[in-house]
CSV table of C-alpha atoms in Angstrom, one decimal:
chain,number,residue,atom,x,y,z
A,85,UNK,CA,0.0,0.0,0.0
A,86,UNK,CA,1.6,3.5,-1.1
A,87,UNK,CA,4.3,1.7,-2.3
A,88,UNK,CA,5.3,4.8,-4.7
A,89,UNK,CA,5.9,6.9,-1.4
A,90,UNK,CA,9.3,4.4,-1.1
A,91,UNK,CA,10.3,4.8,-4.6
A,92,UNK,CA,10.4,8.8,-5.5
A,93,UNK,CA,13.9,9.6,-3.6
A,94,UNK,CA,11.9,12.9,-3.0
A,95,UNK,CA,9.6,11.9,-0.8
A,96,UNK,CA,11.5,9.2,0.8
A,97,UNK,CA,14.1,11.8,1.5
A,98,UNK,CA,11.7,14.1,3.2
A,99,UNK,CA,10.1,11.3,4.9
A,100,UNK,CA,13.0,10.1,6.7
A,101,UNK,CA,14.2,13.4,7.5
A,102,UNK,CA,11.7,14.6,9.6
A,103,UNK,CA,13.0,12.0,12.4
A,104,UNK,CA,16.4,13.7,12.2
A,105,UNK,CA,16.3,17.3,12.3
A,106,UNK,CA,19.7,19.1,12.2
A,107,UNK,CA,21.1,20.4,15.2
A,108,UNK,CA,21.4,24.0,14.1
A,109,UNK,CA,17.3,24.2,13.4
A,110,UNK,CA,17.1,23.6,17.3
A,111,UNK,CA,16.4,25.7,20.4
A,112,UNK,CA,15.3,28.8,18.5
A,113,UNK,CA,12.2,30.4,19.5
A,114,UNK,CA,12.5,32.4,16.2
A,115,UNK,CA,12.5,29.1,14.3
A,116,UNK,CA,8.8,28.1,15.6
A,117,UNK,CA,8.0,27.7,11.9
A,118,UNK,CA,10.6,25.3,11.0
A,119,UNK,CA,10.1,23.5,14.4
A,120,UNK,CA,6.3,23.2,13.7
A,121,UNK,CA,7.3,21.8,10.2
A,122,UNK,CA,9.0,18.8,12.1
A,123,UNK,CA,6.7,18.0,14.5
A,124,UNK,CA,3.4,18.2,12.5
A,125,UNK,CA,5.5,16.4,9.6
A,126,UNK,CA,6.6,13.2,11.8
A,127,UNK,CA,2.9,13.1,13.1
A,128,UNK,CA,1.9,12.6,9.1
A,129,UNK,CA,4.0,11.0,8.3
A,130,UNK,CA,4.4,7.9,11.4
A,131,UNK,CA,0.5,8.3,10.7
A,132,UNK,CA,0.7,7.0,7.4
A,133,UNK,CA,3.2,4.5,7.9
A,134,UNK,CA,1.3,2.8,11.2
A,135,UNK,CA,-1.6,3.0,9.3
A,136,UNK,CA,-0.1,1.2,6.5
A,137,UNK,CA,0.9,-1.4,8.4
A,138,UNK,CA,-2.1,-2.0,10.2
A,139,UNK,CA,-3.7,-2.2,6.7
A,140,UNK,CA,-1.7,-5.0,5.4
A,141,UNK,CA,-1.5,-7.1,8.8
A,142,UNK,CA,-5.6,-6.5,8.6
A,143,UNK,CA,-5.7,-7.9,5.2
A,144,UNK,CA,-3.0,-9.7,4.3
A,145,UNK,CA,-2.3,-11.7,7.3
A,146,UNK,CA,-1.9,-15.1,6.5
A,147,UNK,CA,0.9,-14.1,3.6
A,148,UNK,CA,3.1,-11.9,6.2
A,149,UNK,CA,5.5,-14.0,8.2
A,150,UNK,CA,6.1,-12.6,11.9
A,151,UNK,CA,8.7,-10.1,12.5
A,152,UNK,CA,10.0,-10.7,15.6
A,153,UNK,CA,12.1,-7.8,15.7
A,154,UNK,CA,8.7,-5.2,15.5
A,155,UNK,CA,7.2,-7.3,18.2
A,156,UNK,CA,10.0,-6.9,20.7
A,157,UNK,CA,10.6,-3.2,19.9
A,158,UNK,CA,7.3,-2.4,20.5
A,159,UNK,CA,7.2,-3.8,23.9
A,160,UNK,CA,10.0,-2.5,25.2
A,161,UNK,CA,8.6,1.1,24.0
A,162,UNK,CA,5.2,0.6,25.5
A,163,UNK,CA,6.9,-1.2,29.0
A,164,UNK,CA,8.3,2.2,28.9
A,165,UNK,CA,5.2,3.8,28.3
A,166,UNK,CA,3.3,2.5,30.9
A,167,UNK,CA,5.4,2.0,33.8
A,168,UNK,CA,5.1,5.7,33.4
A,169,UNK,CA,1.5,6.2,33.1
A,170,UNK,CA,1.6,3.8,35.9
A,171,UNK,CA,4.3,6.2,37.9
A,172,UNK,CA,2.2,9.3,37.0
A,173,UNK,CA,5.4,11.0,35.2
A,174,UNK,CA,6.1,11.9,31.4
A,175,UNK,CA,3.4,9.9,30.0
A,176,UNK,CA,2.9,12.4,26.5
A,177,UNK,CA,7.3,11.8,25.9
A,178,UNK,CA,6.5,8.0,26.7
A,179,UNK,CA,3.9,8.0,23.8
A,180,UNK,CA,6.3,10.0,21.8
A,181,UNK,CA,8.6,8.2,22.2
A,182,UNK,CA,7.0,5.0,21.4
A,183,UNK,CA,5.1,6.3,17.9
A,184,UNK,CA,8.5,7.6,16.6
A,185,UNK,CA,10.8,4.3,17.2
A,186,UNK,CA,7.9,2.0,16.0
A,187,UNK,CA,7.2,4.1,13.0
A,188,UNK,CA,10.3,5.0,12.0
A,189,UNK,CA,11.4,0.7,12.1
A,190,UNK,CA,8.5,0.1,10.2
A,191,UNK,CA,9.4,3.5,7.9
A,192,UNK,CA,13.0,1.8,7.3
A,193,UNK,CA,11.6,-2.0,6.7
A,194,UNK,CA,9.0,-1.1,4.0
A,195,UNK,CA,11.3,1.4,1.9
A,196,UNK,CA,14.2,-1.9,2.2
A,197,UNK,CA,12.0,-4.2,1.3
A,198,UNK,CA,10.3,-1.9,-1.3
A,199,UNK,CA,13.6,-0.6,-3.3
A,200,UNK,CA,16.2,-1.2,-1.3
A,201,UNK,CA,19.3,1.1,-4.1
A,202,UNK,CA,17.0,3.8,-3.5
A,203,UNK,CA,16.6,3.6,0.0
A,204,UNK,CA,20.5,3.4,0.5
A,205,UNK,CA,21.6,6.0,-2.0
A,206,UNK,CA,18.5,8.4,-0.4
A,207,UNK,CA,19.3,7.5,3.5
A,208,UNK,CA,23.5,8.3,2.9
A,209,UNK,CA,22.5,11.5,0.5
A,210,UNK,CA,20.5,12.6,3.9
A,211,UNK,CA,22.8,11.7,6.3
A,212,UNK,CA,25.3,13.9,4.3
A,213,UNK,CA,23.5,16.4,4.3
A,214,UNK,CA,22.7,16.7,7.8
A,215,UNK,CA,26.6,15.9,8.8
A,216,UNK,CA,27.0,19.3,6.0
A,217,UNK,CA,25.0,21.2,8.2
A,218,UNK,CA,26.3,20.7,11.4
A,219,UNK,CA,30.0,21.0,10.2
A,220,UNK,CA,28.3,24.2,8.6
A,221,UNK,CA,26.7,25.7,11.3
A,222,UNK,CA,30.0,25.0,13.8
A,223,UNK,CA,32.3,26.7,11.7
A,224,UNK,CA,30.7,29.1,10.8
A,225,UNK,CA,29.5,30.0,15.0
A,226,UNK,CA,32.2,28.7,16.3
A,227,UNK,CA,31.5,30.2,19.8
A,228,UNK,CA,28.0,28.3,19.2
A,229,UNK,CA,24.6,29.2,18.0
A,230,UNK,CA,22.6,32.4,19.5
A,231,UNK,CA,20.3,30.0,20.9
A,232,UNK,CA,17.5,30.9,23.5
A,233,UNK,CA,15.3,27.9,24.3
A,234,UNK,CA,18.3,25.8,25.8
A,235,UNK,CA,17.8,25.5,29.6
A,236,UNK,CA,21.5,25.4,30.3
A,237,UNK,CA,22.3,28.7,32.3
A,238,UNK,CA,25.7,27.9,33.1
A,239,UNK,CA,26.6,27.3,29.2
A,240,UNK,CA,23.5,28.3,27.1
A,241,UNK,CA,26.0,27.8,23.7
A,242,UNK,CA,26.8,23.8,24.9
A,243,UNK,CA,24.5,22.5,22.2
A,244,UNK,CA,26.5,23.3,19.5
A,245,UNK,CA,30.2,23.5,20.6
A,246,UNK,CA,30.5,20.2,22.3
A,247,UNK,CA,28.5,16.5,21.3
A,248,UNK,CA,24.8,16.7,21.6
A,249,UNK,CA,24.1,13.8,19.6
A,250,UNK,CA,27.5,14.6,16.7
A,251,UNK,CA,28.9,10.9,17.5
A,252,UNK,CA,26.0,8.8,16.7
A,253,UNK,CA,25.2,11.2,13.7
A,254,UNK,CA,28.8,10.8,12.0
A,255,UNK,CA,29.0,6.8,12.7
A,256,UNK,CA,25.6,6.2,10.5
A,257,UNK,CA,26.7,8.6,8.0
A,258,UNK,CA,30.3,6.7,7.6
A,259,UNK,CA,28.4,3.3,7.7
A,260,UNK,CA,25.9,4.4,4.8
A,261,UNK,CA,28.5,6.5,3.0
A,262,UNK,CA,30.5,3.2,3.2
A,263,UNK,CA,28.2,0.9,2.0
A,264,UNK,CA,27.5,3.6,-1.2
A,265,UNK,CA,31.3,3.4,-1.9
A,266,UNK,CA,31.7,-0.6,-2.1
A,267,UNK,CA,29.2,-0.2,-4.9
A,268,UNK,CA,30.2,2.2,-6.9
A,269,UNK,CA,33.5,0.9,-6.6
A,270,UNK,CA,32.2,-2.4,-8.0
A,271,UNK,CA,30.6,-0.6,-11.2
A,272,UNK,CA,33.8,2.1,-11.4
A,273,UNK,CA,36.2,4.4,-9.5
A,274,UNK,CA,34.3,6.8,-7.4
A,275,UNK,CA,35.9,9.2,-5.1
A,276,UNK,CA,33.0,11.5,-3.8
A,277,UNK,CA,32.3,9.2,-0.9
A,278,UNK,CA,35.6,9.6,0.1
A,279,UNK,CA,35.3,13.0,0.7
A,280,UNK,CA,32.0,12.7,2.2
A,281,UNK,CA,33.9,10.5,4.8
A,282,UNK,CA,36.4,13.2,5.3
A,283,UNK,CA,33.4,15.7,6.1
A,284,UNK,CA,32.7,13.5,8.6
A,285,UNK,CA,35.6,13.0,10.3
A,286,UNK,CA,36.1,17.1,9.8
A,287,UNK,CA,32.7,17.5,12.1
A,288,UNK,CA,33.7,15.0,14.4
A,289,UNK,CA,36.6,17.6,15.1
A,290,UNK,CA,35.5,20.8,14.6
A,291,UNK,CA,32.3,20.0,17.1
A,292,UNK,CA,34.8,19.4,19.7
A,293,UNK,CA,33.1,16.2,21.4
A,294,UNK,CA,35.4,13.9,22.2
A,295,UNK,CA,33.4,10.8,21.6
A,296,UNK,CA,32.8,11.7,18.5
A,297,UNK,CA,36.3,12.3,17.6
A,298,UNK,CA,37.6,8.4,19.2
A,299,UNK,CA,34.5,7.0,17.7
A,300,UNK,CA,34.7,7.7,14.0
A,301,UNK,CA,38.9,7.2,13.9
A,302,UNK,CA,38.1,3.5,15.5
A,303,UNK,CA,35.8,3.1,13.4
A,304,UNK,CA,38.2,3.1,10.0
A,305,UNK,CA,40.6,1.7,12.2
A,306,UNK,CA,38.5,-1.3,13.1
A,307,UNK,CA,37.3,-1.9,9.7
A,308,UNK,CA,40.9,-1.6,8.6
A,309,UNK,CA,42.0,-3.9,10.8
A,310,UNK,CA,39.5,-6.3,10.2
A,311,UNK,CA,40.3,-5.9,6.0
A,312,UNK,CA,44.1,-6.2,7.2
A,313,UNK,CA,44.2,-8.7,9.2
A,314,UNK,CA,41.2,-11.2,9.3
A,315,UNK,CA,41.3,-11.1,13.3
A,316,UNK,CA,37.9,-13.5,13.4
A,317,UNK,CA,36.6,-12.3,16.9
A,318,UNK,CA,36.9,-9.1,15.5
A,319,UNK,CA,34.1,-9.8,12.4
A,320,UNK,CA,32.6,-12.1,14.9
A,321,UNK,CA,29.4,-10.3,16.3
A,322,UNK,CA,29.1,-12.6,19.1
A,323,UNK,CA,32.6,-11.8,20.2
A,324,UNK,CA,32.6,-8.3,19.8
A,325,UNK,CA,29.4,-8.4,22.0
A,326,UNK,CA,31.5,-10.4,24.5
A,327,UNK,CA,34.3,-7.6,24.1
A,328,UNK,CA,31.3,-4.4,24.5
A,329,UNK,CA,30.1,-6.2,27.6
A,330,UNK,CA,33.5,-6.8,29.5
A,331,UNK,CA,34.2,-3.2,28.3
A,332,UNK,CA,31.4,-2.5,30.1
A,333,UNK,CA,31.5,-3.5,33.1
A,334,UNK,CA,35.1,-2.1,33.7
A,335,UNK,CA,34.1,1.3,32.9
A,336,UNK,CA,31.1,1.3,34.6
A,337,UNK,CA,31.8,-0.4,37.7
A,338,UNK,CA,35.5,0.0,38.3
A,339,UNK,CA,36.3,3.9,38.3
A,340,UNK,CA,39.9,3.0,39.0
A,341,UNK,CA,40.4,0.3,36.7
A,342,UNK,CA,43.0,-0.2,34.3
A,343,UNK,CA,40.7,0.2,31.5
A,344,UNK,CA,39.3,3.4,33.0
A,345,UNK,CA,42.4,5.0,33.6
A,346,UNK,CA,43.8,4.3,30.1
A,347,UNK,CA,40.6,5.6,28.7
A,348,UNK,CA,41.0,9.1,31.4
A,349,UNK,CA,44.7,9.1,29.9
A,350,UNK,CA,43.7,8.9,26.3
A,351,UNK,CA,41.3,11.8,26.5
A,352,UNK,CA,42.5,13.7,28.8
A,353,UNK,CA,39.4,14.2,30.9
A,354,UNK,CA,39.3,12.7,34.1
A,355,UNK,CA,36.6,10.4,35.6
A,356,UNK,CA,34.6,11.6,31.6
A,357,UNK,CA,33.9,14.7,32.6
A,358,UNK,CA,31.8,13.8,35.5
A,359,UNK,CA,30.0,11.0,34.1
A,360,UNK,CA,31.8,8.0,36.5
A,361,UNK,CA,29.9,10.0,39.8
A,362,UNK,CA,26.7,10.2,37.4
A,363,UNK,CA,26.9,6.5,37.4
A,364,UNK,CA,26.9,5.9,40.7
A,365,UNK,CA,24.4,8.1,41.5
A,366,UNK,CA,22.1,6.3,38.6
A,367,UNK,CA,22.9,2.6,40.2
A,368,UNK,CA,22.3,4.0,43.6
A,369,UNK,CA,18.6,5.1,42.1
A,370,UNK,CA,18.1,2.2,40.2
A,371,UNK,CA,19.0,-0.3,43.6
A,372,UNK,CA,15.4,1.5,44.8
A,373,UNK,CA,13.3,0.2,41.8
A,374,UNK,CA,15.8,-2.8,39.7
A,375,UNK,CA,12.5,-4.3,38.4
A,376,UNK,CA,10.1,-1.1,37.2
A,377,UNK,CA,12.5,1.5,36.9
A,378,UNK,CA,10.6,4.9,37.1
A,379,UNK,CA,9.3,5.6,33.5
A,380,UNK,CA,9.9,9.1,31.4
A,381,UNK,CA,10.1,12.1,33.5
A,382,UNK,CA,10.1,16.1,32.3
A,383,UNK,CA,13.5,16.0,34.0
A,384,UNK,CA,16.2,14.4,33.8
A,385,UNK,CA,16.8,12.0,36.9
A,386,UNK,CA,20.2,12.3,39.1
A,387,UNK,CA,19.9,15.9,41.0
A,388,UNK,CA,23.5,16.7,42.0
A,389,UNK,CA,25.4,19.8,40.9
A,390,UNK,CA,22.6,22.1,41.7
A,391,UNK,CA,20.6,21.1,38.8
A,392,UNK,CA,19.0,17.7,37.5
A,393,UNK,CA,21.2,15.5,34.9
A,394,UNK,CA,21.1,12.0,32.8
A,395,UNK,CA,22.8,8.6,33.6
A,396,UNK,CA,25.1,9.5,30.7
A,397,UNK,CA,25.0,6.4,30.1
A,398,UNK,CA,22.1,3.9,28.0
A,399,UNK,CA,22.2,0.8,29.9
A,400,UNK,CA,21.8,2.8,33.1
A,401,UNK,CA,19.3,5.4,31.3
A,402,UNK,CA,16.9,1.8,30.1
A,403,UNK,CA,17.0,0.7,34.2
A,404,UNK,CA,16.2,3.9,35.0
A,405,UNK,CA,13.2,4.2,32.9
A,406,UNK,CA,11.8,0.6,32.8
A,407,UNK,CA,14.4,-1.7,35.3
A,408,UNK,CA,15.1,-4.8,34.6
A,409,UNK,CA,12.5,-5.4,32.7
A,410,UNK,CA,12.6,-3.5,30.2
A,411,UNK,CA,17.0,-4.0,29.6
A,412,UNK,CA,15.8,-7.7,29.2
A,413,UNK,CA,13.6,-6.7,26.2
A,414,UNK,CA,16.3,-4.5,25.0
A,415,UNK,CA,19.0,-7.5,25.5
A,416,UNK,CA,16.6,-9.7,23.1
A,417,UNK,CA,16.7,-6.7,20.4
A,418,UNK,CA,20.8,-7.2,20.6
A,419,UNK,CA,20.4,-11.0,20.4
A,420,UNK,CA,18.2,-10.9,17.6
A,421,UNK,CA,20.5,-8.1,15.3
A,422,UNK,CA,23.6,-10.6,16.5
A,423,UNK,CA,21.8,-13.4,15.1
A,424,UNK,CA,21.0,-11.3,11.5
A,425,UNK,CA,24.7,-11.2,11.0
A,426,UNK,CA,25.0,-14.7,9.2
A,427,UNK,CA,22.5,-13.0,6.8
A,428,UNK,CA,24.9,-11.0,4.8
A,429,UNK,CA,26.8,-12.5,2.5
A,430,UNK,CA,29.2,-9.6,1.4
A,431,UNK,CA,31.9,-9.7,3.6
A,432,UNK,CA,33.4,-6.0,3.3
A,433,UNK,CA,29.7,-4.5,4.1
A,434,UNK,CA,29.5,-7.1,6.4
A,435,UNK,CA,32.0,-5.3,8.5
A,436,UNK,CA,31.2,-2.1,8.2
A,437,UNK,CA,28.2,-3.1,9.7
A,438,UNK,CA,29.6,-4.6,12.8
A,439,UNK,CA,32.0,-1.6,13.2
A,440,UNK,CA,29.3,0.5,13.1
A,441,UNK,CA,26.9,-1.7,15.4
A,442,UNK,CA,29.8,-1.6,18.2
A,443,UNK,CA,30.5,1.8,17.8
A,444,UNK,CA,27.4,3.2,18.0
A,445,UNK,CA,27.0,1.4,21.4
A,446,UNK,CA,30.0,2.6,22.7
A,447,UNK,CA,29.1,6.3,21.8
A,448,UNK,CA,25.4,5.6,24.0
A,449,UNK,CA,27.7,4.3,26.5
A,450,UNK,CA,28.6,8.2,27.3
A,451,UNK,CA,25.1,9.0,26.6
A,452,UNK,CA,21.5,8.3,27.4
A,453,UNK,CA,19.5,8.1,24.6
A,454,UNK,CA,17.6,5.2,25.1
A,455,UNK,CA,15.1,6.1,22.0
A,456,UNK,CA,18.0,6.8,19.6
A,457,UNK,CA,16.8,6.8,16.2
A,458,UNK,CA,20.6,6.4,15.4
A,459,UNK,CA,20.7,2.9,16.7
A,460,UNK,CA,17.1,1.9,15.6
A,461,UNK,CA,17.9,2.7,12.1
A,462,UNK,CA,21.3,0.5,12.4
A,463,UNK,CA,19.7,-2.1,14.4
A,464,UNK,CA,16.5,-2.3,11.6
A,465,UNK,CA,19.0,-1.7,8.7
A,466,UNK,CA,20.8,-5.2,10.1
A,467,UNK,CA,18.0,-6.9,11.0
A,468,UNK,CA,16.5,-6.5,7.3
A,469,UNK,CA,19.5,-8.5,5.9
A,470,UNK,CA,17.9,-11.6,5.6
A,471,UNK,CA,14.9,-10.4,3.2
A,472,UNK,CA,17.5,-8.3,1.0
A,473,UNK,CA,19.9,-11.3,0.6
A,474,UNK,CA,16.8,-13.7,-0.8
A,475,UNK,CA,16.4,-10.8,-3.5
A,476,UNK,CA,18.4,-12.1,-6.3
A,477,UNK,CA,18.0,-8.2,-7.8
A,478,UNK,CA,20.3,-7.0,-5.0
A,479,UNK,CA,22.3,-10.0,-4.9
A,480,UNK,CA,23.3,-9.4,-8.5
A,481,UNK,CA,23.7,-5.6,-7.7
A,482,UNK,CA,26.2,-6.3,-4.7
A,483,UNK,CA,24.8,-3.4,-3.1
A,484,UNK,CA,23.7,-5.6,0.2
């Protein structure tokens, strides 16, 4: 149904952008139009898609198989949702939350499974542009944006000069940008997605976050590795899930491990810049309620500093808003993109894949975006593997 909303690159474009508006269209109260745009455009558009989708399970059951991978991600998103109607808190961010991750999974999934060249040559052109923008919009205010709806008094120009989301947006531009390359490098020499890479890495500087900097030079430096040397733990996504969980647990809940204090040396910012006494606070919190957690809230959770701040941190942020129950549905998500691995045949995209996968959990390991649309798009571009490699159109293209 609407299948020609997944072919014009137009419209898929604008569909898909409304989930990820640019940084520099943020926090402006003079911008009200553009902000309207975005939010009355993702309600039309996760309309459409829902309702599509609840058209063809209504009447073309019996000839869809079951997608586990939809069922899972929507309950985690509605445990979420109701242990905080159930807590009284944030219940209109809850439902937020939930209709953009669900639609956007099922926005991603139909345009793959519809025309998947366009969806990868339209997803990468977007991704460009929004990395071009934020490169953009940092040079050009270097000091940061003349912003007045952010609530930080201390630094009101934070948004823009330091991370606020730059890692995970460069790591699924490079994936996507990389993916384009291997094939049109199969049908001839191309060079522009080299350079799009290298506006990537430029923002990655230029914004000053340091997560994004270390993320997107290990990234090239794991898939280069991995081309180099053939290290099979390395393109093993069971093993490099062993390796994200051990590296885990040592940054988390050792603040003077070895690990740690390599990390602390590397960066040159001590203890993260705060974020190893965030996560104690956040364990200490999420001791009082392991099972439930305490839903959404309009603020953030840990009050120290004189003001109220995040877990910095996902697997602490997903206890905090739905316990244990809710990281368990979130652990079967993992299992079930780890187990779409074996799906994909081409061994070079393959990889960027993993490296991508990894390090986009390793940027949320600073942060505390549990809903990130950065990771669902990875996770539901993975997950889709095995329908695109029965398609003996892509398979002859060599795209995935």
């Amino acid at each position: 149904m609407l299948k020609f909303l997944y072919k014009s690159k137009i419209i898929l474009f604008i569909m898909l952008l409304v989930y990820f508006k640019p940084v520099c269209f943020q926090y402006f109260s003079s911008l009200n139009i553009i902000e309207n745009f975005f939010v009355f455009a993702k309600i039309l558009i996760a309309g459409i898609v829902i309702f599509c989708y609840i058209f063809n399970l209504l009447f073309f059951l019996p000839k869809l198989k079951i997608n586990y991978l939809f069922i899972i991600i929507f309950a985690f998103e509605t445990w979420i949702f109701l242990v905080t109607l159930y807590k009284g808190n944030a219940v209109l961010r809850a439902f937020i939350d939930l209709v953009t991750i669900y639609s956007l999974v099922l926005l991603i999934s139909s345009a793959m499974k519809e025309d998947i060249n366009n969806f990868i040559i339209t997803f990468s052109n977007m991704f460009l542009f929004l990395t071009v923008m934020q490169c953009l919009s940092i040079i050009v205010w270097p000091n940061g944006l003349p912003a007045d709806l952010y609530n930080n008094k201390a630094n009101p120009l934070y948004f823009v000069t330091v991370d606020n989301g730059t890692a995970s947006l460069i790591i699924i531009a490079m994936m996507l940008l990389m993916i384009k390359k291997n094939y049109t490098t199969q049908k001839g020499n191309s060079y522009n997605e080299y350079i799009a890479i290298a506006i990537c890495i430029l923002t990655g500087v230029v914004s000053g976050s340091t997560t994004a900097i270390l993320c997107s030079i290990f990234y090239l430096i794991y898939i280069y590795i991995m081309d180099l040397t053939h290290i099979k733990i390395l393109e093993n996504p069971w093993g490099v899930a062993g390796i994200y969980c051990l590296l885990f647990l040592c940054v988390v809940y050792s603040e003077n491990s070895f690990v740690l204090n390599i990390i602390n040396s590397l960066i040159g910012k001590e203890g993260f810049t705060g974020r190893t006494f965030l996560w104690e606070n956040a364990i200490k919190l999420i001791q009082n309620s392991p099972v439930m957690g305490y839903g959404r809230l309009t603020n953030d959770y840990l009050n120290v500093w004189g003001g109220a701040y995040s877990s910095h941190n996902i697997i602490l942020e997903i206890l905090l808003q739905g316990g244990g129950i809710a990281l368990s549905l979130w652990c079967i998500i993992m299992i079930l993109v780890l187990k779409r691995f074996k799906y994909w045949k081409n061994i070079k995209e393959k990889r960027i894949l993993i490296a991508a996968f990894i390090m986009m959990l390793i940027a949320l390991m600073m942060e505390a975006n549990v809903h990130s649309v950065y990771l669902f798009s990875i996770i539901t571009i993975i997950y889709n593997g095995k329908v695109i490699c029965k398609n003996d159109c892509i398979l002859n293209n060599n795209i995935l």
